[in-house]
mmCIF file of C-alpha atoms in Angstrom:
data_model
loop_
_atom_site.group_PDB
_atom_site.id
_atom_site.type_symbol
_atom_site.label_atom_id
_atom_site.label_comp_id
_atom_site.label_asym_id
_atom_site.label_seq_id
_atom_site.Cartn_x
_atom_site.Cartn_y
_atom_site.Cartn_z
ATOM 1 C CA MET A 1 15.494 -8.090 15.340
ATOM 2 C CA ASN A 2 14.033 -4.682 14.549
ATOM 3 C CA LYS A 3 16.281 -2.034 13.009
ATOM 4 C CA LYS A 4 15.168 1.504 13.867
ATOM 5 C CA PHE A 5 15.635 3.276 10.604
ATOM 6 C CA LYS A 6 13.504 5.901 8.796
ATOM 7 C CA LEU A 7 12.239 5.615 5.270
ATOM 8 C CA ALA A 8 12.525 9.344 4.844
ATOM 9 C CA LEU A 9 16.308 8.923 5.009
ATOM 10 C CA LEU A 10 16.566 6.311 2.254
ATOM 11 C CA SER A 11 18.841 7.824 -0.408
ATOM 12 C CA VAL A 12 17.594 5.886 -3.426
ATOM 13 C CA PRO A 13 16.700 8.182 -6.379
ATOM 14 C CA PHE A 14 12.953 7.612 -6.125
ATOM 15 C CA LEU A 15 10.104 9.382 -7.866
ATOM 16 C CA PHE A 16 6.793 9.936 -6.074
ATOM 17 C CA VAL A 17 3.363 11.331 -6.947
ATOM 18 C CA ILE A 18 2.778 14.342 -4.756
ATOM 19 C CA SER A 19 0.263 16.611 -6.490
ATOM 20 C CA CYS A 20 -1.741 17.209 -9.610
ATOM 21 C CA SER A 21 -0.926 19.792 -12.264
ATOM 22 C CA GLN A 22 -3.153 22.850 -12.227
ATOM 23 C CA SER A 23 -1.715 24.534 -15.317
ATOM 24 C CA ASN A 24 -4.255 26.333 -17.486
ATOM 25 C CA GLU A 25 -2.508 24.803 -20.502
ATOM 26 C CA VAL A 26 -3.336 21.244 -19.347
ATOM 27 C CA GLN A 27 -6.986 20.225 -19.466
ATOM 28 C CA GLU A 28 -6.762 17.006 -17.465
ATOM 29 C CA SER A 29 -4.943 16.190 -14.212
ATOM 30 C CA LYS A 30 -1.596 14.408 -14.613
ATOM 31 C CA PRO A 31 0.835 13.202 -11.999
ATOM 32 C CA ALA A 32 3.422 15.705 -10.814
ATOM 33 C CA TRP A 33 6.694 14.087 -9.784
ATOM 34 C CA ASP A 34 9.318 15.094 -7.232
ATOM 35 C CA ALA A 35 12.781 13.528 -7.275
ATOM 36 C CA THR A 36 12.892 13.492 -3.464
ATOM 37 C CA ASN A 37 11.645 10.847 -1.046
ATOM 38 C CA TYR A 38 8.007 11.175 0.005
ATOM 39 C CA THR A 39 6.980 9.176 2.999
ATOM 40 C CA MET A 40 3.303 8.524 3.657
ATOM 41 C CA TYR A 41 1.694 7.230 6.834
ATOM 42 C CA ASN A 42 -0.434 4.155 6.213
ATOM 43 C CA GLU A 43 -2.759 2.369 8.618
ATOM 44 C CA PHE A 44 -4.250 -1.134 8.492
ATOM 45 C CA MET A 45 -7.466 -2.138 10.241
ATOM 46 C CA GLN A 46 -8.508 -5.748 10.681
ATOM 47 C CA CYS A 47 -11.970 -6.393 9.322
ATOM 48 C CA THR A 48 -14.596 -9.194 9.581
ATOM 49 C CA ALA A 49 -17.744 -9.627 7.531
ATOM 50 C CA GLY A 50 -21.087 -8.945 9.215
ATOM 51 C CA GLU A 51 -24.321 -10.909 8.877
ATOM 52 C CA GLU A 52 -25.489 -8.673 6.000
ATOM 53 C CA TYR A 53 -22.238 -8.822 4.000
ATOM 54 C CA SER A 54 -22.371 -9.169 0.208
ATOM 55 C CA GLN A 55 -20.424 -7.545 -2.551
ATOM 56 C CA ASP A 56 -23.282 -5.208 -3.435
ATOM 57 C CA ALA A 57 -23.750 -4.291 0.208
ATOM 58 C CA LEU A 58 -20.017 -3.546 0.547
ATOM 59 C CA ASP A 59 -19.983 -1.415 -2.596
ATOM 60 C CA SER A 60 -22.926 0.603 -1.288
ATOM 61 C CA MET A 61 -21.276 0.979 2.131
ATOM 62 C CA ILE A 62 -17.997 2.245 0.637
ATOM 63 C CA LYS A 63 -19.839 4.740 -1.546
ATOM 64 C CA SER A 64 -21.747 6.124 1.461
ATOM 65 C CA TRP A 65 -18.422 6.381 3.313
ATOM 66 C CA ARG A 66 -16.924 8.479 0.491
ATOM 67 C CA ASP A 67 -20.094 10.584 0.463
ATOM 68 C CA LEU A 68 -19.567 11.595 4.073
ATOM 69 C CA GLY A 69 -16.809 13.991 2.999
ATOM 70 C CA LEU A 70 -13.355 12.689 3.830
ATOM 71 C CA SER A 71 -10.333 14.541 5.168
ATOM 72 C CA GLU A 72 -8.144 16.283 2.599
ATOM 73 C CA SER A 73 -5.172 14.541 4.292
ATOM 74 C CA LEU A 74 -6.485 11.123 3.179
ATOM 75 C CA LEU A 75 -4.404 10.064 0.149
ATOM 76 C CA GLY A 76 -6.026 6.715 -0.517
ATOM 77 C CA GLY A 77 -7.949 3.775 0.782
ATOM 78 C CA TRP A 78 -7.997 0.114 -0.212
ATOM 79 C CA GLY A 79 -9.703 -3.106 0.913
ATOM 80 C CA TYR A 80 -8.082 -6.577 0.898
ATOM 81 C CA VAL A 81 -9.462 -10.103 1.081
ATOM 82 C CA SER A 82 -6.776 -12.695 1.727
ATOM 83 C CA VAL A 83 -6.469 -15.736 -0.488
ATOM 84 C CA SER A 84 -3.559 -17.168 1.523
ATOM 85 C CA PRO A 85 -4.333 -20.548 3.207
ATOM 86 C CA GLU A 86 -3.046 -19.534 6.624
ATOM 87 C CA GLN A 87 -4.636 -17.064 8.972
ATOM 88 C CA SER A 88 -2.302 -14.222 10.118
ATOM 89 C CA ASP A 89 -2.212 -10.555 10.986
ATOM 90 C CA PHE A 90 -2.924 -9.757 7.393
ATOM 91 C CA ASN A 91 -6.333 -11.282 6.582
ATOM 92 C CA ASN A 92 -9.222 -9.166 5.388
ATOM 93 C CA TYR A 93 -8.297 -5.548 6.175
ATOM 94 C CA TRP A 94 -8.732 -1.932 5.217
ATOM 95 C CA GLU A 95 -5.712 0.279 4.432
ATOM 96 C CA LEU A 96 -5.676 4.046 4.696
ATOM 97 C CA SER A 97 -2.871 6.327 3.474
ATOM 98 C CA TRP A 98 -2.322 9.764 5.018
ATOM 99 C CA SER A 99 0.043 12.617 4.519
ATOM 100 C CA SER A 100 1.373 12.186 8.071
ATOM 101 C CA LYS A 101 0.588 10.515 11.406
ATOM 102 C CA GLU A 102 -0.413 13.885 12.841
ATOM 103 C CA GLU A 103 -2.876 14.441 10.082
ATOM 104 C CA ALA A 104 -4.240 10.918 10.484
ATOM 105 C CA ASP A 105 -4.754 11.359 14.243
ATOM 106 C CA ALA A 106 -6.477 14.705 13.689
ATOM 107 C CA ALA A 107 -8.806 13.189 11.062
ATOM 108 C CA TRP A 108 -9.676 10.263 13.323
ATOM 109 C CA ALA A 109 -10.507 12.697 16.171
ATOM 110 C CA GLN A 110 -12.838 14.618 13.819
ATOM 111 C CA TRP A 111 -14.373 11.314 12.629
ATOM 112 C CA ILE A 112 -15.157 10.146 16.115
ATOM 113 C CA ALA A 113 -16.805 13.482 16.907
ATOM 114 C CA ASN A 114 -18.923 13.479 13.721
ATOM 115 C CA GLU A 115 -22.469 12.254 14.325
ATOM 116 C CA ASP A 116 -22.981 11.193 10.705
ATOM 117 C CA ALA A 117 -19.756 9.180 10.840
ATOM 118 C CA VAL A 118 -20.811 7.436 14.066
ATOM 119 C CA ALA A 119 -24.172 6.592 12.536
ATOM 120 C CA TRP A 120 -22.493 5.278 9.404
ATOM 121 C CA SER A 121 -20.153 3.070 11.519
ATOM 122 C CA GLU A 122 -23.035 1.571 13.445
ATOM 123 C CA GLU A 123 -25.089 0.867 10.337
ATOM 124 C CA SER A 124 -22.137 -0.530 8.340
ATOM 125 C CA SER A 125 -21.136 -2.928 11.118
ATOM 126 C CA LYS A 126 -23.856 -5.241 9.843
ATOM 127 C CA ILE A 127 -21.838 -5.466 6.631
ATOM 128 C CA LEU A 128 -18.194 -5.066 7.661
ATOM 129 C CA GLN A 129 -16.754 -4.661 11.107
ATOM 130 C CA CYS A 130 -13.291 -3.035 11.264
ATOM 131 C CA ASP A 131 -11.149 -2.464 14.315
ATOM 132 C CA GLY A 132 -10.245 1.186 13.896
ATOM 133 C CA GLU A 133 -9.228 1.537 17.552
ATOM 134 C CA ASN A 134 -6.414 -0.996 17.213
ATOM 135 C CA ARG A 135 -5.202 0.006 13.728
ATOM 136 C CA ASP A 136 -1.512 -0.518 12.932
ATOM 137 C CA GLY A 137 0.595 2.296 11.611
ATOM 138 C CA TYR A 138 3.445 2.252 9.123
ATOM 139 C CA ASP A 139 5.745 4.726 7.342
ATOM 140 C CA PHE A 140 5.240 3.858 3.673
ATOM 141 C CA ILE A 141 7.210 4.705 0.529
ATOM 142 C CA PHE A 142 7.164 3.742 -3.136
ATOM 143 C CA PRO A 143 10.849 3.097 -3.992
ATOM 144 C CA TYR A 144 10.014 3.030 -7.756
ATOM 145 C CA ASP A 145 7.723 4.882 -10.100
ATOM 146 C CA PRO A 146 4.370 3.099 -9.414
ATOM 147 C CA TYR A 147 3.192 3.868 -13.004
ATOM 148 C CA ALA A 148 6.319 2.498 -14.781
ATOM 149 C CA PHE A 149 4.332 -0.571 -15.856
ATOM 150 C CA GLY A 150 1.150 1.334 -16.645
ATOM 151 C CA GLU A 151 -2.010 2.290 -14.782
ATOM 152 C CA ALA A 152 -3.878 -0.062 -12.428
ATOM 153 C CA PRO A 153 -7.145 -1.519 -13.697
ATOM 154 C CA GLU A 154 -9.949 1.029 -14.125
ATOM 155 C CA ASP A 155 -12.359 -1.031 -12.006
ATOM 156 C CA GLY A 156 -10.039 -0.551 -8.991
ATOM 157 C CA SER A 157 -9.139 -4.277 -8.677
ATOM 158 C CA PHE A 158 -5.613 -5.555 -8.185
ATOM 159 C CA ALA A 159 -3.655 -8.299 -6.361
ATOM 160 C CA ALA A 160 -1.302 -7.736 -3.469
ATOM 161 C CA ALA A 161 1.376 -9.676 -1.663
ATOM 162 C CA PHE A 162 2.777 -8.524 1.665
ATOM 163 C CA SER A 163 6.005 -10.169 2.871
ATOM 164 C CA PRO A 164 7.349 -9.735 6.426
ATOM 165 C CA CYS A 165 11.059 -8.973 6.236
ATOM 166 C CA THR A 166 14.023 -8.573 8.594
ATOM 167 C CA LEU A 167 17.473 -7.236 7.910
ATOM 168 C CA ASN A 168 20.162 -9.894 8.091
ATOM 169 C CA GLU A 169 22.880 -9.841 10.719
ATOM 170 C CA GLY A 170 25.277 -6.935 10.105
ATOM 171 C CA MET A 171 23.082 -5.302 7.482
ATOM 172 C CA GLY A 172 21.646 -1.816 7.834
ATOM 173 C CA GLN A 173 19.874 0.985 6.055
ATOM 174 C CA GLU A 174 22.535 1.745 3.485
ATOM 175 C CA ASP A 175 22.753 -1.969 2.527
ATOM 176 C CA LEU A 176 19.010 -1.952 1.920
ATOM 177 C CA ASN A 177 19.336 1.234 -0.110
ATOM 178 C CA GLN A 178 21.882 -0.351 -2.380
ATOM 179 C CA ALA A 179 19.852 -3.503 -2.777
ATOM 180 C CA LEU A 180 16.783 -1.493 -3.762
ATOM 181 C CA ILE A 181 18.813 0.413 -6.333
ATOM 182 C CA SER A 182 19.799 -2.930 -7.858
ATOM 183 C CA TYR A 183 16.214 -4.105 -7.776
ATOM 184 C CA ASN A 184 15.067 -0.873 -9.512
ATOM 185 C CA ALA A 185 17.711 -1.374 -12.161
ATOM 186 C CA TRP A 186 16.425 -4.877 -12.778
ATOM 187 C CA LEU A 187 12.919 -3.485 -13.213
ATOM 188 C CA ASP A 188 14.244 -0.851 -15.578
ATOM 189 C CA ALA A 189 15.889 -3.530 -17.736
ATOM 190 C CA ILE A 190 12.766 -5.688 -18.083
ATOM 191 C CA ASP A 191 11.534 -6.170 -21.667
ATOM 192 C CA GLN A 192 7.952 -5.100 -21.196
ATOM 193 C CA SER A 193 6.872 -7.463 -23.889
ATOM 194 C CA GLN A 194 7.748 -10.185 -21.409
ATOM 195 C CA VAL A 195 5.227 -8.943 -18.850
ATOM 196 C CA SER A 196 1.590 -7.917 -18.795
ATOM 197 C CA GLY A 197 -0.315 -5.584 -16.564
ATOM 198 C CA PHE A 198 0.380 -3.072 -13.820
ATOM 199 C CA TYR A 199 3.107 -3.551 -11.180
ATOM 200 C CA ALA A 200 4.341 -1.496 -8.264
ATOM 201 C CA TYR A 201 6.022 -2.125 -4.988
ATOM 202 C CA GLY A 202 6.317 -0.382 -1.664
ATOM 203 C CA LEU A 203 7.964 -0.650 1.755
ATOM 204 C CA TYR A 204 6.121 -0.460 5.055
ATOM 205 C CA ILE A 205 8.150 0.384 8.212
ATOM 206 C CA PRO A 206 6.201 -0.515 11.386
ATOM 207 C CA GLU A 207 5.484 2.386 13.791
ATOM 208 C CA ASP A 208 5.617 -0.180 16.586
ATOM 209 C CA LYS A 209 9.318 -0.893 16.926
ATOM 210 C CA THR A 210 8.610 -3.954 19.060
ATOM 211 C CA GLN A 211 7.324 -5.797 16.008
ATOM 212 C CA ALA A 212 9.544 -8.664 14.805
ATOM 213 C CA GLU A 213 9.652 -7.373 11.298
ATOM 214 C CA ASP A 214 11.976 -4.539 10.192
ATOM 215 C CA PHE A 215 9.689 -3.868 7.202
ATOM 216 C CA TRP A 216 6.958 -5.384 5.049
ATOM 217 C CA PHE A 217 7.568 -5.619 1.286
ATOM 218 C CA GLY A 218 4.388 -4.981 -0.660
ATOM 219 C CA ASN A 219 4.097 -6.175 -4.253
ATOM 220 C CA PHE A 220 1.075 -4.955 -6.275
ATOM 221 C CA HIS A 221 0.015 -6.540 -9.532
ATOM 222 C CA GLU A 222 -2.888 -6.346 -11.941
ATOM 223 C CA ASN A 223 -4.268 -9.720 -10.804
ATOM 224 C CA LEU A 224 -3.171 -13.021 -9.325
ATOM 225 C CA ALA A 225 -2.178 -14.445 -12.736
ATOM 226 C CA THR A 226 0.141 -11.541 -13.527
ATOM 227 C CA MET A 227 1.576 -11.836 -10.003
ATOM 228 C CA THR A 228 2.519 -15.406 -10.698
ATOM 229 C CA GLU A 229 4.099 -14.362 -14.004
ATOM 230 C CA GLY A 230 6.088 -11.624 -12.314
ATOM 231 C CA ASN A 231 7.324 -13.961 -9.559
ATOM 232 C CA GLU A 232 8.452 -16.486 -12.147
ATOM 233 C CA LEU A 233 10.291 -13.772 -14.055
ATOM 234 C CA TRP A 234 12.058 -12.647 -10.894
ATOM 235 C CA GLU A 235 13.117 -16.210 -10.057
ATOM 236 C CA ALA A 236 14.402 -16.788 -13.606
ATOM 237 C CA THR A 237 16.130 -13.472 -14.333
ATOM 238 C CA GLY A 238 16.639 -11.686 -10.977
ATOM 239 C CA GLY A 239 20.323 -12.602 -11.074
ATOM 240 C CA ASP A 240 22.677 -10.365 -9.073
ATOM 241 C CA ALA A 241 19.790 -8.102 -7.951
ATOM 242 C CA LYS A 242 18.020 -11.093 -6.357
ATOM 243 C CA ILE A 243 21.273 -12.292 -4.738
ATOM 244 C CA GLU A 244 21.952 -8.826 -3.337
ATOM 245 C CA LEU A 245 18.417 -8.283 -2.003
ATOM 246 C CA GLU A 246 18.367 -11.739 -0.344
ATOM 247 C CA SER A 247 21.816 -11.146 1.208
ATOM 248 C CA VAL A 248 20.510 -7.986 2.862
ATOM 249 C CA SER A 249 17.151 -9.145 4.168
ATOM 250 C CA THR A 250 15.173 -12.306 4.809
ATOM 251 C CA CYS A 251 11.454 -12.254 3.989
ATOM 252 C CA GLY A 252 8.818 -14.725 5.073
ATOM 253 C CA GLU A 253 5.961 -16.234 3.113
ATOM 254 C CA PRO A 254 3.765 -13.380 1.668
ATOM 255 C CA GLU A 255 0.147 -12.827 2.489
ATOM 256 C CA VAL A 256 -1.590 -12.786 -0.864
ATOM 257 C CA SER A 257 -4.851 -10.883 -1.314
ATOM 258 C CA ASN A 258 -7.322 -9.635 -3.816
ATOM 259 C CA GLY A 259 -7.434 -5.869 -3.453
ATOM 260 C CA GLN A 260 -9.914 -3.113 -4.298
ATOM 261 C CA VAL A 261 -9.595 0.647 -4.359
ATOM 262 C CA PHE A 262 -11.951 2.188 -1.847
ATOM 263 C CA PHE A 263 -10.807 5.797 -2.231
ATOM 264 C CA ASP A 264 -8.618 7.637 -4.781
ATOM 265 C CA PRO A 265 -8.943 11.411 -4.886
ATOM 266 C CA ALA A 266 -7.547 11.390 -8.448
ATOM 267 C CA LYS A 267 -10.282 9.154 -9.855
ATOM 268 C CA PRO A 268 -13.934 10.343 -9.941
ATOM 269 C CA ASP A 269 -15.305 6.782 -9.580
ATOM 270 C CA PHE A 270 -13.452 6.384 -6.253
ATOM 271 C CA SER A 271 -13.671 9.886 -4.761
#
C-alpha cells in the first residue's frame, strides 16, 4: 500500500535549518531556524567500487568533485557503505539533497553539459561508479531539531539506518503526525546523561508512488555503537510513544550503513 501524502503538509511543530546568519554582530555562522516545515528533495544513486577503489582514492575523488564548483541549490551530499548482511536497494550509495526537484533537475542538466564534469565522471569511474541516470527521488524532512543531541563528528563520519515503512490499515497522514509528536516528546524527555553522541532522524517520501513503501525512516547516529545504545533505550523506555508509532506504521528491517559527509556548504572541510 502506498499512501499519497505530502511531507510539506505535516503539521508537527518542527524546526529546520534554512539559512545562516549574516548579522554584522555575529562573527561566525550559526543555524537560523524557522518554525515552519521545510521539505527538501533528496536523491539516492546506487554505487559500485571500481578497480582503483581505495579510501585515499575516494577521498581525492570527492575533493575534486567539490572543486568543480557545485550548484548553489545543493544542500548536502553523503556517501554510505552498507554493513547489513543482506543485499537490497540500499547498499553502497550516494545521497544528494536539493532545495527542490526543479533545482535538482536543472543542476543535473548543467552537469551533463559541463565538459569538466563529464571528464571527472569518466576518470572517477575507475574508483566509484554511480548510476546517476536511474537515481531515486524523495521528499525529505527533519521532524525534529537535528542538533538537539549535539553536532555530528567533525571528521564527517556517522552511522545510518534506513527502515522501509508502510502505514497500517486505516491510518493516514494525521495519525502519523500525532505519532511523530509523541516520538519527539519522548526524545525531549531523554536524560542526555543516558546517551552519548549525535542523533537525528528524518522521513523520506518516495517520488515514485508505485513503490511499496509509504516512507523510509532514517535514523542517524554518531557511530554504530551509539546506534545500538539508542535502539536499546527506545526498546526499554519508548513506552506509549513506541506503541503509538507502531500502531500507525509497520517498518521492515533497517539497512544499516557507515556514512560519510561528502559535501556540506556550512563546513569548510566539506565545501
